[in-house]
CSV table of C-alpha atoms and ligand atoms in Angstrom, one decimal:
chain,number,residue,atom,x,y,z
A,610,MET,CA,37.8,17.5,60.7
A,611,SER,CA,38.3,20.3,58.2
A,612,ILE,CA,40.8,19.5,55.5
A,613,TYR,CA,42.1,22.3,53.3
A,614,ASP,CA,43.5,21.2,49.9
A,615,ILE,CA,46.3,23.7,49.3
A,616,SER,CA,47.6,21.8,46.2
A,617,LEU,CA,47.2,23.4,42.6
A,618,THR,CA,45.4,21.4,40.1
A,619,LEU,CA,48.0,20.3,37.5
A,620,SER,CA,46.8,21.1,34.0
A,621,ALA,CA,48.2,22.7,30.8
A,622,ARG,CA,46.5,25.9,32.0
A,623,LEU,CA,48.8,26.4,35.1
A,624,PRO,CA,51.2,29.1,34.8
A,625,VAL,CA,54.9,27.9,34.9
A,626,TRP,CA,58.2,29.7,35.3
A,627,PRO,CA,59.2,31.5,32.1
A,628,GLY,CA,61.3,29.1,30.0
A,629,ASP,CA,60.3,25.9,32.0
A,630,PRO,CA,58.6,23.1,30.1
A,631,PRO,CA,54.6,23.4,30.2
A,632,VAL,CA,52.5,20.8,32.0
A,633,VAL,CA,51.4,18.3,29.3
A,634,LEU,CA,48.5,15.8,30.1
A,635,GLU,CA,48.2,13.7,26.9
A,636,GLN,CA,45.7,11.0,26.5
A,637,VAL,CA,47.7,8.3,24.6
A,638,GLU,CA,44.9,5.6,24.9
A,639,ALA,CA,41.3,6.7,24.4
A,640,MET,CA,38.2,4.5,24.9
A,641,ASP,CA,36.4,7.2,22.7
A,642,LYS,CA,38.8,6.2,20.0
A,643,GLY,CA,38.3,2.4,20.3
A,644,ALA,CA,40.9,1.5,22.9
A,645,GLU,CA,40.2,-0.8,25.7
A,646,TYR,CA,41.1,1.7,28.4
A,647,ASN,CA,42.2,5.3,28.9
A,648,MET,CA,45.6,6.3,29.7
A,649,THR,CA,47.3,9.6,30.2
A,650,ARG,CA,50.8,10.5,29.9
A,651,LEU,CA,52.3,13.2,32.0
A,652,ALA,CA,55.2,15.5,31.1
A,653,MET,CA,56.3,18.6,33.3
A,654,SER,CA,59.1,20.3,35.0
A,655,VAL,CA,59.5,18.9,38.7
A,656,HIS,CA,58.9,22.7,39.8
A,657,ALA,CA,55.4,23.0,38.2
A,658,GLY,CA,52.5,23.5,40.6
A,659,THR,CA,52.6,22.7,44.2
A,660,HIS,CA,56.3,21.2,44.7
A,661,VAL,CA,59.1,21.1,47.0
A,662,ASP,CA,62.6,22.0,46.4
A,663,ALA,CA,65.5,19.9,47.5
A,664,PRO,CA,68.8,21.2,48.3
A,665,HIS,CA,70.1,19.9,45.0
A,666,HIS,CA,68.2,22.7,43.1
A,667,PHE,CA,70.7,25.3,44.0
A,668,LEU,CA,73.5,23.4,45.7
A,669,ASN,CA,75.0,21.0,43.3
A,670,ASP,CA,76.2,18.6,46.0
A,671,GLY,CA,72.9,19.0,48.1
A,672,ARG,CA,70.6,16.2,48.8
A,673,THR,CA,68.0,15.3,46.3
A,674,VAL,CA,64.3,14.9,46.7
A,675,GLU,CA,63.8,11.4,47.6
A,676,ALA,CA,65.9,11.8,50.6
A,677,LEU,CA,64.1,14.7,52.3
A,678,SER,CA,62.7,13.9,55.7
A,679,LEU,CA,59.0,13.0,56.1
A,680,GLU,CA,59.4,14.3,59.6
A,681,VAL,CA,59.7,17.5,58.4
A,682,LEU,CA,57.2,17.3,55.6
A,683,THR,CA,54.4,16.5,58.0
A,684,GLY,CA,53.5,17.9,61.3
A,685,LEU,CA,52.4,21.1,63.2
A,686,CYS,CA,52.3,24.0,60.9
A,687,TYR,CA,51.4,27.6,61.2
A,688,VAL,CA,49.7,29.5,58.6
A,689,VAL,CA,50.3,33.2,58.3
A,690,GLN,CA,48.1,35.5,56.3
A,691,LEU,CA,50.1,38.7,55.5
A,692,PRO,CA,48.4,42.0,54.6
A,693,HIS,CA,48.1,42.6,51.0
A,694,ASP,CA,50.4,45.7,51.1
A,695,VAL,CA,53.3,43.3,51.8
A,696,ASP,CA,55.6,43.4,48.7
A,697,GLU,CA,58.2,41.2,50.0
A,698,ILE,CA,58.7,38.9,53.2
A,699,THR,CA,61.6,40.7,54.6
A,700,ALA,CA,63.3,40.3,58.2
A,701,GLU,CA,61.5,43.6,59.1
A,702,VAL,CA,58.2,42.4,58.0
A,703,LEU,CA,58.8,39.0,59.9
A,704,ARG,CA,59.7,40.9,63.1
A,705,ARG,CA,56.6,42.8,63.2
A,706,THR,CA,54.4,39.8,62.4
A,707,PRO,CA,53.1,38.0,65.2
A,708,LEU,CA,54.4,34.3,64.8
A,709,PRO,CA,54.3,31.5,67.5
A,710,GLU,CA,57.7,30.7,69.0
A,711,GLY,CA,59.6,27.8,67.9
A,712,MET,CA,57.5,26.9,64.8
A,713,GLU,CA,59.3,24.5,62.6
A,714,ARG,CA,56.8,24.9,59.8
A,715,ILE,CA,55.2,28.0,58.4
A,716,LEU,CA,53.3,28.7,55.4
A,717,PHE,CA,52.9,32.4,54.1
A,718,GLY,CA,49.7,33.5,52.7
A,719,THR,CA,50.1,36.6,50.7
A,720,ARG,CA,48.0,38.6,48.0
A,721,ASN,CA,49.6,36.0,45.7
A,722,SER,CA,46.8,33.5,46.5
A,723,ARG,CA,44.2,35.6,44.9
A,724,TRP,CA,45.7,34.8,41.5
A,725,TRP,CA,45.0,31.1,42.2
A,726,ALA,CA,41.4,31.9,43.6
A,727,GLN,CA,40.9,33.8,40.3
A,728,GLY,CA,42.4,31.1,38.0
A,729,VAL,CA,44.9,33.5,36.5
A,730,GLU,CA,46.9,31.6,33.7
A,731,GLU,CA,49.5,33.9,32.9
A,732,PHE,CA,52.8,33.8,34.9
A,733,GLN,CA,53.1,36.9,37.2
A,734,THR,CA,56.6,38.4,37.8
A,735,ASP,CA,55.5,40.6,40.7
A,736,PHE,CA,54.8,37.8,43.2
A,737,VAL,CA,55.5,38.3,46.9
A,738,ALA,CA,58.4,36.2,48.1
A,739,ILE,CA,61.1,35.9,50.8
A,740,SER,CA,63.9,38.3,50.8
A,741,GLU,CA,67.5,37.2,51.4
A,742,ASP,CA,67.4,38.9,54.9
A,743,GLY,CA,63.9,37.2,55.5
A,744,ALA,CA,65.3,33.9,54.5
A,745,GLN,CA,68.2,34.4,57.2
A,746,TRP,CA,65.6,35.4,59.8
A,747,LEU,CA,63.7,32.1,59.3
A,748,VAL,CA,66.9,29.9,59.4
A,749,GLU,CA,67.9,31.7,62.6
A,750,ARG,CA,64.8,30.7,64.2
A,751,GLY,CA,65.0,27.1,63.4
A,752,VAL,CA,62.2,26.9,60.8
A,753,LYS,CA,62.7,23.7,59.0
A,754,LEU,CA,59.9,24.0,56.2
A,755,VAL,CA,58.7,27.3,54.7
A,756,GLY,CA,55.8,27.4,52.2
A,757,VAL,CA,54.9,30.2,49.7
A,758,ASP,CA,51.9,30.8,47.7
A,759,TYR,CA,53.4,31.3,44.4
A,760,LEU,CA,56.0,29.4,42.4
A,761,SER,CA,59.2,30.6,44.1
A,762,VAL,CA,60.3,31.3,47.6
A,763,ALA,CA,62.5,33.9,46.1
A,764,PRO,CA,61.6,37.1,44.4
A,765,TYR,CA,61.6,36.9,40.6
A,766,HIS,CA,64.7,39.0,40.0
A,767,ALA,CA,66.7,37.4,42.7
A,768,SER,CA,66.3,33.7,42.8
A,769,VAL,CA,69.6,32.7,44.0
A,770,PRO,CA,70.2,34.2,47.6
A,771,THR,CA,66.9,33.2,49.1
A,772,HIS,CA,67.2,29.5,47.8
A,773,ARG,CA,70.9,29.2,48.9
A,774,ILE,CA,70.3,30.4,52.3
A,775,LEU,CA,67.3,28.1,52.9
A,776,LEU,CA,68.4,25.1,51.1
A,777,GLN,CA,71.9,25.3,52.6
A,778,ALA,CA,70.3,25.3,56.1
A,779,GLY,CA,68.3,22.2,55.2
A,780,VAL,CA,65.1,24.0,55.0
A,781,ILE,CA,62.4,22.5,52.8
A,782,ALA,CA,60.9,25.0,50.4
A,783,LEU,CA,57.2,24.1,49.6
A,784,GLU,CA,56.2,26.4,46.6
A,785,GLY,CA,52.9,27.1,44.9
A,786,VAL,CA,50.4,26.3,47.5
A,787,ASN,CA,46.9,28.1,47.5
A,788,LEU,CA,46.1,29.7,50.6
A,789,SER,CA,43.2,31.6,49.4
A,790,GLN,CA,40.7,29.8,51.8
A,791,VAL,CA,43.0,29.1,54.7
A,792,PRO,CA,42.6,31.1,57.7
A,793,ARG,CA,45.5,32.1,60.0
A,794,GLY,CA,46.2,29.5,62.6
A,795,PHE,CA,47.6,26.1,63.6
A,796,TYR,CA,47.2,23.1,61.2
A,797,ASP,CA,48.7,19.7,60.6
A,798,LEU,CA,50.5,19.8,57.4
A,799,TYR,CA,50.8,16.7,55.2
A,800,CYS,CA,53.1,17.2,52.2
A,801,LEU,CA,54.0,14.3,50.1
A,802,PRO,CA,56.3,14.9,47.3
A,803,LEU,CA,56.7,12.1,44.6
A,804,LYS,CA,59.6,10.1,45.5
A,805,LEU,CA,61.9,10.9,42.3
A,806,ALA,CA,65.3,9.5,42.4
A,807,GLY,CA,68.1,11.9,42.2
A,808,SER,CA,65.7,15.0,41.5
A,809,ASP,CA,66.1,18.6,42.6
A,810,GLY,CA,62.6,18.8,43.4
A,811,ALA,CA,59.2,17.0,43.1
A,812,PRO,CA,55.5,17.8,42.7
A,813,ALA,CA,53.5,17.3,46.0
A,814,ARG,CA,50.0,16.9,47.3
A,815,ALA,CA,49.8,19.1,50.3
A,816,ILE,CA,46.9,19.4,52.6
A,817,LEU,CA,46.2,21.2,56.0
A,818,VAL,CA,44.1,19.6,58.7
A,819,ARG,CA,42.8,22.4,61.2
A,820,ARG,CA,43.9,21.8,64.7
A,821,PRO,CA,41.0,21.6,67.2
B,2385,LIG,ZN1,61.1,25.0,43.0
């Protein structure tokens, strides 16, 4: 069985969206300092690292993260690797990309994943993401979970339309996956966001298991 861990490692060095709180992992009890045990405190935005967006992120009356369906978060998934000259995942790009019919879960590998492979710590604004018409295309084809390999499904300067279209349609956005080592093909996705009450998103451990 080959398992691909597509989750980012949470640490203070991970880039976060400009203005968002940084990831803080602080040792509050340390055996090196005489404590009987080690204990770490975690502080971060729920949109740091590998995470899912719940509809409540962009729709004020939308459902919150603990209500997302595990049946959507796990199951057969197709990983696409887009050529590195693709700047935006538009309807036009999707039309010319060979995608299996009826896929409910699709993860898009792009040139973004190279930044994770290289350990780039500065936030990049020129990441590849899904355009408004690309989001519409995915919704019309019945996609229920879409994953991208940088920190937003939407382009940096146009966050609202792509998020609204996907979240309004009940599509789960999985953001910040590292697909640098994952070949195109079919996998079982296991994406388990933390069960946070009333939250607009949650960090997730996400893995892919290769289908035979
Ligand atoms: Zn998010």
